[in-house]
GROMACS .gro file of C-alpha atoms in nm:
model
  344
    1UNK     CA    1   0.588  -0.853  12.515
    2UNK     CA    2   0.678  -1.149  12.295
    3UNK     CA    3   0.604  -1.074  11.930
    4UNK     CA    4   0.708  -1.421  11.810
    5UNK     CA    5   0.427  -1.651  11.708
    6UNK     CA    6   0.400  -2.025  11.757
    7UNK     CA    7   0.450  -2.245  11.450
    8UNK     CA    8   0.374  -2.615  11.480
    9UNK     CA    9   0.329  -2.919  11.256
   10UNK     CA   10   0.007  -3.114  11.306
   11UNK     CA   11  -0.059  -3.477  11.220
   12UNK     CA   12  -0.433  -3.461  11.140
   13UNK     CA   13  -0.495  -3.834  11.094
   14UNK     CA   14  -0.362  -4.132  10.898
   15UNK     CA   15  -0.201  -3.941  10.611
   16UNK     CA   16   0.087  -3.949  10.368
   17UNK     CA   17   0.368  -3.712  10.475
   18UNK     CA   18   0.222  -3.443  10.246
   19UNK     CA   19  -0.092  -3.447  10.461
   20UNK     CA   20   0.091  -3.283  10.755
   21UNK     CA   21  -0.051  -2.938  10.839
   22UNK     CA   22   0.123  -2.621  10.956
   23UNK     CA   23  -0.059  -2.433  11.233
   24UNK     CA   24   0.011  -2.086  11.374
   25UNK     CA   25  -0.085  -1.964  11.720
   26UNK     CA   26   0.028  -1.787  12.034
   27UNK     CA   27   0.346  -1.891  12.214
   28UNK     CA   28   0.248  -2.085  12.530
   29UNK     CA   29   0.316  -1.934  12.873
   30UNK     CA   30   0.519  -2.125  13.132
   31UNK     CA   31   0.303  -2.253  13.417
   32UNK     CA   32   0.420  -2.342  13.767
   33UNK     CA   33   0.718  -2.580  13.749
   34UNK     CA   34   0.742  -2.540  13.373
   35UNK     CA   35   0.968  -2.384  13.112
   36UNK     CA   36   0.905  -2.277  12.753
   37UNK     CA   37   1.182  -2.387  12.515
   38UNK     CA   38   1.247  -2.202  12.191
   39UNK     CA   39   1.316  -2.503  11.968
   40UNK     CA   40   1.645  -2.504  11.776
   41UNK     CA   41   1.639  -2.866  11.658
   42UNK     CA   42   1.390  -3.152  11.666
   43UNK     CA   43   1.411  -3.480  11.480
   44UNK     CA   44   1.231  -3.737  11.271
   45UNK     CA   45   1.226  -4.068  11.460
   46UNK     CA   46   1.086  -4.408  11.369
   47UNK     CA   47   0.800  -4.323  11.608
   48UNK     CA   48   0.663  -4.050  11.379
   49UNK     CA   49   0.681  -4.286  11.082
   50UNK     CA   50   0.457  -4.526  11.275
   51UNK     CA   51   0.234  -4.250  11.416
   52UNK     CA   52   0.132  -4.119  11.073
   53UNK     CA   53   0.014  -4.472  10.994
   54UNK     CA   54  -0.172  -4.488  11.327
   55UNK     CA   55   0.060  -4.771  11.431
   56UNK     CA   56   0.256  -4.638  11.730
   57UNK     CA   57   0.121  -4.841  12.020
   58UNK     CA   58   0.043  -4.557  12.264
   59UNK     CA   59   0.006  -4.252  12.040
   60UNK     CA   60  -0.255  -3.990  12.135
   61UNK     CA   61  -0.577  -3.952  11.934
   62UNK     CA   62  -0.552  -3.743  11.614
   63UNK     CA   63  -0.496  -3.453  11.558
   64UNK     CA   64  -0.174  -3.390  11.751
   65UNK     CA   65   0.172  -3.236  11.712
   66UNK     CA   66   0.435  -3.511  11.669
   67UNK     CA   67   0.802  -3.477  11.765
   68UNK     CA   68   0.970  -3.717  12.007
   69UNK     CA   69   1.251  -3.497  12.134
   70UNK     CA   70   1.399  -3.151  12.094
   71UNK     CA   71   1.690  -2.924  12.178
   72UNK     CA   72   1.652  -2.551  12.230
   73UNK     CA   73   1.702  -2.252  12.456
   74UNK     CA   74   1.487  -2.187  12.762
   75UNK     CA   75   1.291  -1.872  12.680
   76UNK     CA   76   1.067  -1.845  12.986
   77UNK     CA   77   1.049  -2.001  13.333
   78UNK     CA   78   0.737  -2.051  13.542
   79UNK     CA   79   0.675  -2.011  13.913
   80UNK     CA   80   0.902  -2.228  14.128
   81UNK     CA   81   1.163  -2.270  13.853
   82UNK     CA   82   1.519  -2.137  13.886
   83UNK     CA   83   1.512  -1.817  13.674
   84UNK     CA   84   1.880  -1.876  13.586
   85UNK     CA   85   1.760  -2.157  13.356
   86UNK     CA   86   1.645  -1.890  13.109
   87UNK     CA   87   1.892  -1.857  12.822
   88UNK     CA   88   2.046  -2.203  12.869
   89UNK     CA   89   2.044  -2.474  12.601
   90UNK     CA   90   1.860  -2.787  12.705
   91UNK     CA   91   1.735  -3.117  12.562
   92UNK     CA   92   1.398  -3.276  12.636
   93UNK     CA   93   1.235  -3.610  12.561
   94UNK     CA   94   0.862  -3.545  12.507
   95UNK     CA   95   0.720  -3.831  12.287
   96UNK     CA   96   0.488  -3.585  12.113
   97UNK     CA   97   0.487  -3.206  12.071
   98UNK     CA   98   0.847  -3.147  11.958
   99UNK     CA   99   0.767  -3.033  11.603
  100UNK     CA  100   0.695  -2.677  11.712
  101UNK     CA  101   0.882  -2.349  11.734
  102UNK     CA  102   0.809  -2.325  12.110
  103UNK     CA  103   0.747  -2.616  12.344
  104UNK     CA  104   0.629  -2.608  12.705
  105UNK     CA  105   0.768  -2.882  12.931
  106UNK     CA  106   0.815  -2.955  13.301
  107UNK     CA  107   1.143  -2.802  13.417
  108UNK     CA  108   1.233  -3.135  13.581
  109UNK     CA  109   1.232  -3.299  13.235
  110UNK     CA  110   1.503  -3.083  13.076
  111UNK     CA  111   1.868  -3.188  13.058
  112UNK     CA  112   2.142  -2.926  13.010
  113UNK     CA  113   2.340  -2.949  12.685
  114UNK     CA  114   2.714  -2.887  12.748
  115UNK     CA  115   2.879  -2.584  12.589
  116UNK     CA  116   3.040  -2.660  12.255
  117UNK     CA  117   2.773  -2.907  12.140
  118UNK     CA  118   2.552  -2.767  11.863
  119UNK     CA  119   2.174  -2.799  11.878
  120UNK     CA  120   2.148  -3.033  11.577
  121UNK     CA  121   2.438  -3.247  11.706
  122UNK     CA  122   2.272  -3.279  12.048
  123UNK     CA  123   1.935  -3.355  11.887
  124UNK     CA  124   2.071  -3.664  11.710
  125UNK     CA  125   2.157  -3.809  12.051
  126UNK     CA  126   1.849  -3.742  12.266
  127UNK     CA  127   1.607  -4.033  12.213
  128UNK     CA  128   1.867  -4.239  12.021
  129UNK     CA  129   2.139  -4.180  12.280
  130UNK     CA  130   1.925  -4.251  12.586
  131UNK     CA  131   1.783  -4.564  12.422
  132UNK     CA  132   2.127  -4.694  12.321
  133UNK     CA  133   2.289  -4.614  12.658
  134UNK     CA  134   2.014  -4.770  12.869
  135UNK     CA  135   1.992  -5.087  12.658
  136UNK     CA  136   2.368  -5.134  12.659
  137UNK     CA  137   2.450  -5.045  13.019
  138UNK     CA  138   2.126  -5.088  13.217
  139UNK     CA  139   1.969  -5.386  13.040
  140UNK     CA  140   2.247  -5.594  12.880
  141UNK     CA  141   2.528  -5.466  13.107
  142UNK     CA  142   2.785  -5.516  12.835
  143UNK     CA  143   3.150  -5.540  12.943
  144UNK     CA  144   3.486  -5.525  12.762
  145UNK     CA  145   3.572  -5.837  12.566
  146UNK     CA  146   3.211  -5.949  12.513
  147UNK     CA  147   3.055  -5.987  12.166
  148UNK     CA  148   2.722  -5.826  12.081
  149UNK     CA  149   2.496  -5.820  11.774
  150UNK     CA  150   2.332  -5.493  11.669
  151UNK     CA  151   2.059  -5.517  11.406
  152UNK     CA  152   2.024  -5.205  11.191
  153UNK     CA  153   2.376  -5.096  11.287
  154UNK     CA  154   2.355  -4.792  11.058
  155UNK     CA  155   2.018  -4.672  11.194
  156UNK     CA  156   1.944  -4.392  11.439
  157UNK     CA  157   1.973  -4.602  11.755
  158UNK     CA  158   2.197  -4.868  11.598
  159UNK     CA  159   2.472  -4.626  11.496
  160UNK     CA  160   2.493  -4.485  11.851
  161UNK     CA  161   2.473  -4.833  12.002
  162UNK     CA  162   2.769  -4.968  11.803
  163UNK     CA  163   2.985  -4.669  11.899
  164UNK     CA  164   2.897  -4.694  12.270
  165UNK     CA  165   2.956  -5.071  12.261
  166UNK     CA  166   3.300  -5.023  12.098
  167UNK     CA  167   3.382  -4.753  12.358
  168UNK     CA  168   3.294  -5.009  12.628
  169UNK     CA  169   3.544  -5.253  12.472
  170UNK     CA  170   3.293  -5.493  12.317
  171UNK     CA  171   3.325  -5.671  11.982
  172UNK     CA  172   3.033  -5.579  11.757
  173UNK     CA  173   2.866  -5.769  11.473
  174UNK     CA  174   2.629  -5.532  11.293
  175UNK     CA  175   2.361  -5.600  11.033
  176UNK     CA  176   2.302  -5.339  10.761
  177UNK     CA  177   2.267  -5.310  10.385
  178UNK     CA  178   2.600  -5.350  10.198
  179UNK     CA  179   2.633  -4.978  10.116
  180UNK     CA  180   2.688  -4.908  10.487
  181UNK     CA  181   2.948  -5.185  10.540
  182UNK     CA  182   3.261  -4.975  10.478
  183UNK     CA  183   3.148  -4.709  10.727
  184UNK     CA  184   3.078  -4.983  10.983
  185UNK     CA  185   3.422  -5.141  10.931
  186UNK     CA  186   3.579  -4.799  11.000
  187UNK     CA  187   3.405  -4.809  11.339
  188UNK     CA  188   3.548  -5.151  11.416
  189UNK     CA  189   3.220  -5.332  11.345
  190UNK     CA  190   3.203  -5.664  11.158
  191UNK     CA  191   2.919  -5.607  10.908
  192UNK     CA  192   2.666  -5.861  10.777
  193UNK     CA  193   2.407  -5.801  10.502
  194UNK     CA  194   2.071  -5.797  10.677
  195UNK     CA  195   1.896  -5.921  10.362
  196UNK     CA  196   2.102  -6.243  10.349
  197UNK     CA  197   1.883  -6.557  10.342
  198UNK     CA  198   2.108  -6.730  10.594
  199UNK     CA  199   2.150  -6.426  10.820
  200UNK     CA  200   2.147  -6.619  11.150
  201UNK     CA  201   2.400  -6.874  11.015
  202UNK     CA  202   2.631  -6.594  10.895
  203UNK     CA  203   2.619  -6.424  11.234
  204UNK     CA  204   2.677  -6.756  11.412
  205UNK     CA  205   2.989  -6.817  11.199
  206UNK     CA  206   3.131  -6.484  11.320
  207UNK     CA  207   3.025  -6.521  11.685
  208UNK     CA  208   3.209  -6.703  11.964
  209UNK     CA  209   3.120  -7.073  11.977
  210UNK     CA  210   2.902  -7.048  12.286
  211UNK     CA  211   2.705  -6.754  12.141
  212UNK     CA  212   2.694  -6.378  12.197
  213UNK     CA  213   2.645  -6.182  12.517
  214UNK     CA  214   2.370  -5.956  12.380
  215UNK     CA  215   2.150  -5.905  12.075
  216UNK     CA  216   1.978  -5.569  12.016
  217UNK     CA  217   1.677  -5.623  11.790
  218UNK     CA  218   1.446  -5.344  11.667
  219UNK     CA  219   1.291  -5.556  11.392
  220UNK     CA  220   1.068  -5.798  11.581
  221UNK     CA  221   0.858  -6.028  11.366
  222UNK     CA  222   0.978  -6.383  11.299
  223UNK     CA  223   1.347  -6.292  11.314
  224UNK     CA  224   1.329  -6.239  11.690
  225UNK     CA  225   1.351  -6.618  11.737
  226UNK     CA  226   1.685  -6.623  11.551
  227UNK     CA  227   1.807  -6.339  11.775
  228UNK     CA  228   1.718  -6.543  12.085
  229UNK     CA  229   1.901  -6.850  11.953
  230UNK     CA  230   2.225  -6.654  11.905
  231UNK     CA  231   2.262  -6.594  12.280
  232UNK     CA  232   2.524  -6.760  12.495
  233UNK     CA  233   2.421  -6.881  12.843
  234UNK     CA  234   2.393  -6.568  13.057
  235UNK     CA  235   2.320  -6.360  12.745
  236UNK     CA  236   2.047  -6.098  12.701
  237UNK     CA  237   1.814  -6.028  12.410
  238UNK     CA  238   1.698  -5.667  12.408
  239UNK     CA  239   1.397  -5.620  12.181
  240UNK     CA  240   1.307  -5.256  12.126
  241UNK     CA  241   1.063  -5.236  11.840
  242UNK     CA  242   0.868  -5.406  11.566
  243UNK     CA  243   1.000  -5.242  11.249
  244UNK     CA  244   0.901  -5.556  11.058
  245UNK     CA  245   0.534  -5.456  11.103
  246UNK     CA  246   0.569  -5.085  11.012
  247UNK     CA  247   0.361  -5.115  10.694
  248UNK     CA  248   0.123  -5.382  10.822
  249UNK     CA  249  -0.248  -5.323  10.871
  250UNK     CA  250  -0.459  -5.430  11.168
  251UNK     CA  251  -0.396  -5.389  11.540
  252UNK     CA  252  -0.104  -5.170  11.641
  253UNK     CA  253  -0.097  -5.341  11.985
  254UNK     CA  254  -0.079  -5.698  11.853
  255UNK     CA  255   0.288  -5.702  11.733
  256UNK     CA  256   0.398  -5.560  12.069
  257UNK     CA  257   0.179  -5.798  12.271
  258UNK     CA  258   0.311  -6.094  12.069
  259UNK     CA  259   0.669  -5.982  12.141
  260UNK     CA  260   0.591  -5.938  12.512
  261UNK     CA  261   0.435  -6.285  12.521
  262UNK     CA  262   0.748  -6.439  12.367
  263UNK     CA  263   0.974  -6.249  12.608
  264UNK     CA  264   0.766  -6.367  12.907
  265UNK     CA  265   0.776  -6.728  12.785
  266UNK     CA  266   1.151  -6.725  12.720
  267UNK     CA  267   1.219  -6.580  13.064
  268UNK     CA  268   1.005  -6.853  13.223
  269UNK     CA  269   1.224  -7.124  13.068
  270UNK     CA  270   1.518  -7.256  13.275
  271UNK     CA  271   1.781  -7.167  13.013
  272UNK     CA  272   2.010  -6.908  13.177
  273UNK     CA  273   1.926  -6.652  12.909
  274UNK     CA  274   1.726  -6.334  12.947
  275UNK     CA  275   1.495  -6.141  12.715
  276UNK     CA  276   1.351  -5.796  12.770
  277UNK     CA  277   1.138  -5.556  12.575
  278UNK     CA  278   1.290  -5.210  12.609
  279UNK     CA  279   1.069  -4.904  12.620
  280UNK     CA  280   1.240  -4.575  12.702
  281UNK     CA  281   0.926  -4.464  12.897
  282UNK     CA  282   0.911  -4.771  13.123
  283UNK     CA  283   0.884  -4.678  13.490
  284UNK     CA  284   0.782  -4.316  13.430
  285UNK     CA  285   0.426  -4.354  13.556
  286UNK     CA  286   0.528  -4.538  13.874
  287UNK     CA  287   0.849  -4.362  13.974
  288UNK     CA  288   0.872  -4.031  13.793
  289UNK     CA  289   1.162  -3.890  13.997
  290UNK     CA  290   1.371  -4.204  13.948
  291UNK     CA  291   1.287  -4.202  13.576
  292UNK     CA  292   1.396  -3.838  13.546
  293UNK     CA  293   1.721  -3.881  13.738
  294UNK     CA  294   1.817  -4.183  13.524
  295UNK     CA  295   1.734  -4.002  13.205
  296UNK     CA  296   1.938  -3.700  13.310
  297UNK     CA  297   2.235  -3.916  13.419
  298UNK     CA  298   2.231  -4.126  13.102
  299UNK     CA  299   2.192  -3.840  12.855
  300UNK     CA  300   2.471  -3.655  13.038
  301UNK     CA  301   2.692  -3.964  12.985
  302UNK     CA  302   2.603  -3.970  12.614
  303UNK     CA  303   2.689  -3.600  12.573
  304UNK     CA  304   3.022  -3.667  12.753
  305UNK     CA  305   3.092  -3.955  12.510
  306UNK     CA  306   3.025  -3.712  12.223
  307UNK     CA  307   3.271  -3.462  12.370
  308UNK     CA  308   3.536  -3.737  12.405
  309UNK     CA  309   3.487  -3.836  12.042
  310UNK     CA  310   3.357  -4.185  12.129
  311UNK     CA  311   3.027  -4.106  11.958
  312UNK     CA  312   2.971  -3.892  11.651
  313UNK     CA  313   2.653  -3.697  11.585
  314UNK     CA  314   2.528  -3.820  11.250
  315UNK     CA  315   2.310  -3.554  11.091
  316UNK     CA  316   2.158  -3.692  10.770
  317UNK     CA  317   1.995  -3.362  10.669
  318UNK     CA  318   1.856  -3.043  10.819
  319UNK     CA  319   1.529  -2.898  10.693
  320UNK     CA  320   1.304  -2.618  10.822
  321UNK     CA  321   0.989  -2.710  11.018
  322UNK     CA  322   0.773  -2.597  10.724
  323UNK     CA  323   0.927  -2.880  10.517
  324UNK     CA  324   0.841  -3.153  10.769
  325UNK     CA  325   0.669  -3.360  10.498
  326UNK     CA  326   0.991  -3.370  10.295
  327UNK     CA  327   1.191  -3.456  10.609
  328UNK     CA  328   0.956  -3.744  10.692
  329UNK     CA  329   0.976  -3.878  10.333
  330UNK     CA  330   1.356  -3.861  10.349
  331UNK     CA  331   1.372  -4.041  10.685
  332UNK     CA  332   1.136  -4.312  10.558
  333UNK     CA  333   1.330  -4.362  10.233
  334UNK     CA  334   1.604  -4.563  10.406
  335UNK     CA  335   1.861  -4.388  10.185
  336UNK     CA  336   2.024  -4.169  10.451
  337UNK     CA  337   2.261  -4.242  10.739
  338UNK     CA  338   2.196  -4.062  11.065
  339UNK     CA  339   1.913  -3.840  11.183
  340UNK     CA  340   1.695  -3.607  10.979
  341UNK     CA  341   1.675  -3.286  11.183
  342UNK     CA  342   1.412  -3.011  11.168
  343UNK     CA  343   1.501  -2.650  11.250
  344UNK     CA  344   1.251  -2.370  11.320
   0.00000   0.00000   0.00000
């Protein structure tokens, strides 16, 4: 008999972080093909910052439990699941539901965490690591000797992206606020102040004459046009968000649709450059098994890169689940480097 209770954080509607609610209940049981994970670490992503404003483009209706990813130990296995999975540490990408002491997921969606990697360390690399790996290697196919531009090079995804790009032998130009420039230089990145009025011109002065092989842009908005213009023939623009519209009002779909429209138009032009809008969930509905096998393969590669020292797990802060409001405020403040992690 399990005496532990379920503790979860609920987003009740469009609220300030202090409006998050703590709910108690019974620990869920594992159904057929499922496991119940006892959460050890979950994180605050940009997604939750948008969700509390009602601006994440496919968020569920309120109220719901946020939490994009988690790491924990399998506590129970359902019918048809290898019972040996119980007691192992795993990671899961869930989009919502991670901010809870116990989370039920399909067994096929969990990825083993190698021995020697802590829960909080692994947590910093689940959504950020998969996103960075897939954009770099599956979308832009970056090779040694190429030059890439990473916007927000100190951010959650950006910091992993620059390290993976350097490990692949690429030259990296990274935009960030000046206080992060020294840390970026230590990683072999050429930093540029993202607030500079002539940002595109500054990047162009640092880039090879024909342009760069790839630009990774999470900002969207008007700056996406500058990102496109930086590309060399054969280059790829990977757009993966619309941070520029985080605090905007109005339709949450419109910024994404506008981006998709631009991407479609650019790809229709005969200019030997490519643009894509990256969404980590793309392909899941149509080919779930392929999606799962890719996710497992890519996250396994990211964990291996961590073990080799090519990537560091940047933990900005660790706070208990009950202090989720504080964690969300901290993540939104823009004052920390790395991931804000929640523990049970």
